[in-house]
């Protein structure tokens, strides 16, 4: 298991984001290392950016939010959309949350399952309605088409 340091974590932080070094003591780093090692094993150590890390007192949980590099363009696009609507960027559906209290709870697998499911749905939809395009990151049709 890789023991992540503050500098290791900071090097993975998404451009434009920052970490609160006061919330990354030795005890926190051990927990974040567990979370990041899990993600390294399943997503690959160079395939994600860290969006945020923090500790939740009420649930005694450490939280790591990441954006997969494969979805970085979607992340930027959604941020632009959310900003134009005056909505908080933290509502961006490209952000994956992993938490650790007594055990690891990963949003990585459900995110990929949803993306794979939507890819299949989109393919079927576009085969049946070739003049339309479907987008799932903000649920609406990009182009209104007549569906018989």
Coordinates of C-alpha atoms in Angstrom, one line a residue:
X1 CA 0.0 0.0 0.0
X2 CA 1.3 3.4 -1.0
X3 CA 1.4 5.9 1.9
X4 CA 0.3 9.1 0.4
X5 CA 1.8 12.4 1.6
X6 CA 0.3 15.8 1.5
X7 CA 2.5 16.6 -1.5
X8 CA 1.4 13.4 -3.3
X9 CA -2.2 14.3 -2.8
X10 CA -1.7 17.9 -3.8
X11 CA 0.0 16.8 -7.1
X12 CA -3.3 15.0 -8.0
X13 CA -5.5 18.0 -7.3
X14 CA -7.7 19.2 -10.2
X15 CA -6.5 22.5 -11.6
X16 CA -8.3 25.4 -10.0
X17 CA -9.0 23.5 -6.8
X18 CA -7.0 23.7 -3.5
X19 CA -6.6 21.5 -0.4
X20 CA -6.9 22.7 3.2
X21 CA -3.6 21.5 4.6
X22 CA -5.1 21.9 8.2
X23 CA -7.4 19.0 7.5
X24 CA -4.6 16.6 6.3
X25 CA -2.8 15.5 9.5
X26 CA -1.0 12.1 9.8
X27 CA -4.1 10.3 10.8
X28 CA -6.1 11.8 7.9
X29 CA -3.3 10.9 5.5
X30 CA -3.5 7.2 6.5
X31 CA -7.2 7.1 5.7
X32 CA -6.9 9.1 2.5
X33 CA -4.1 6.7 1.5
X34 CA -6.6 3.7 1.9
X35 CA -9.1 5.5 -0.3
X36 CA -6.6 6.5 -2.9
X37 CA -5.0 3.1 -3.0
X38 CA -8.4 1.6 -3.7
X39 CA -9.0 4.0 -6.5
X40 CA -5.4 3.4 -7.8
X41 CA -6.2 -0.3 -8.0
X42 CA -9.5 0.1 -9.7
X43 CA -9.2 3.2 -11.9
X44 CA -5.4 3.5 -12.2
X45 CA -3.2 5.9 -10.3
X46 CA -2.8 8.3 -13.2
X47 CA -6.5 8.3 -14.3
X48 CA -8.1 10.7 -11.9
X49 CA -7.9 14.2 -10.5
X50 CA -8.7 14.9 -6.9
X51 CA -11.6 17.5 -6.6
X52 CA -11.7 17.7 -2.8
X53 CA -10.9 16.0 0.4
X54 CA -12.5 16.7 3.8
X55 CA -13.5 15.2 7.1
X56 CA -17.1 15.0 8.3
X57 CA -17.4 15.2 12.1
X58 CA -21.0 14.1 12.4
X59 CA -20.4 10.8 10.6
X60 CA -16.7 10.4 11.5
X61 CA -16.0 10.0 7.8
X62 CA -13.2 11.0 5.5
X63 CA -14.3 12.0 2.0
X64 CA -12.4 12.1 -1.3
X65 CA -14.1 13.5 -4.4
X66 CA -12.5 12.8 -7.8
X67 CA -13.0 13.4 -11.5
X68 CA -11.8 10.7 -13.8
X69 CA -9.5 12.0 -16.6
X70 CA -11.7 10.3 -19.2
X71 CA -14.6 12.5 -18.0
X72 CA -12.6 15.8 -17.5
X73 CA -14.1 17.4 -20.7
X74 CA -17.6 16.5 -19.4
X75 CA -16.7 17.9 -16.0
X76 CA -15.6 21.3 -17.6
X77 CA -18.7 21.3 -19.8
X78 CA -21.1 20.7 -16.9
X79 CA -19.3 23.3 -14.8
X80 CA -19.9 25.8 -17.6
X81 CA -23.5 24.8 -17.7
X82 CA -24.0 24.9 -14.0
X83 CA -22.2 28.3 -13.7
X84 CA -24.5 29.8 -16.4
X85 CA -27.5 28.5 -14.4
X86 CA -26.1 29.9 -11.1
X87 CA -25.8 26.4 -9.6
X88 CA -23.0 25.2 -7.4
X89 CA -20.2 23.4 -9.2
X90 CA -20.2 20.7 -6.5
X91 CA -23.4 19.4 -8.1
X92 CA -21.4 18.4 -11.1
X93 CA -22.3 14.8 -12.0
X94 CA -18.8 14.0 -13.1
X95 CA -17.6 14.1 -9.5
X96 CA -17.2 10.7 -7.9
X97 CA -17.4 10.5 -4.1
X98 CA -15.5 7.9 -2.0
X99 CA -16.0 7.9 1.8
X100 CA -14.3 6.0 4.6
X101 CA -15.7 5.7 8.1
X102 CA -15.4 2.1 9.3
X103 CA -15.3 0.8 5.8
X104 CA -14.8 2.2 2.3
X105 CA -17.9 3.3 0.4
X106 CA -17.1 3.9 -3.3
X107 CA -19.0 5.8 -5.8
X108 CA -16.6 4.7 -8.5
X109 CA -18.4 1.5 -9.6
X110 CA -21.9 3.0 -9.7
X111 CA -20.6 5.9 -11.7
X112 CA -19.1 3.6 -14.3
X113 CA -22.2 1.4 -14.3
X114 CA -24.4 4.4 -15.0
X115 CA -22.0 5.6 -17.8
X116 CA -22.0 2.2 -19.4
X117 CA -25.8 1.9 -19.1
X118 CA -26.3 5.3 -20.6
X119 CA -23.9 4.6 -23.4
X120 CA -26.0 1.5 -24.4
X121 CA -29.2 3.5 -24.1
X122 CA -27.9 6.3 -26.1
X123 CA -26.7 4.0 -28.9
X124 CA -30.2 2.4 -29.1
X125 CA -31.9 5.7 -29.0
X126 CA -29.8 7.2 -31.7
X127 CA -30.3 4.1 -33.9
X128 CA -34.0 4.6 -33.6
X129 CA -34.0 8.5 -33.8
X130 CA -31.0 9.3 -35.9
X131 CA -31.7 13.1 -36.0
X132 CA -31.5 13.4 -32.2
X133 CA -28.8 13.4 -29.7
X134 CA -29.1 12.4 -26.0
X135 CA -27.1 13.7 -23.1
X136 CA -27.2 12.3 -19.6
X137 CA -24.9 14.5 -17.6
X138 CA -27.7 17.1 -17.4
X139 CA -30.8 15.1 -18.1
X140 CA -32.5 16.7 -21.1
X141 CA -32.5 16.2 -24.8
X142 CA -30.0 18.5 -26.6
X143 CA -32.3 18.8 -29.5
X144 CA -36.1 18.4 -29.3
X145 CA -37.2 15.8 -31.8
X146 CA -40.6 14.3 -32.7
X147 CA -40.9 10.9 -31.2
X148 CA -43.7 8.9 -32.8

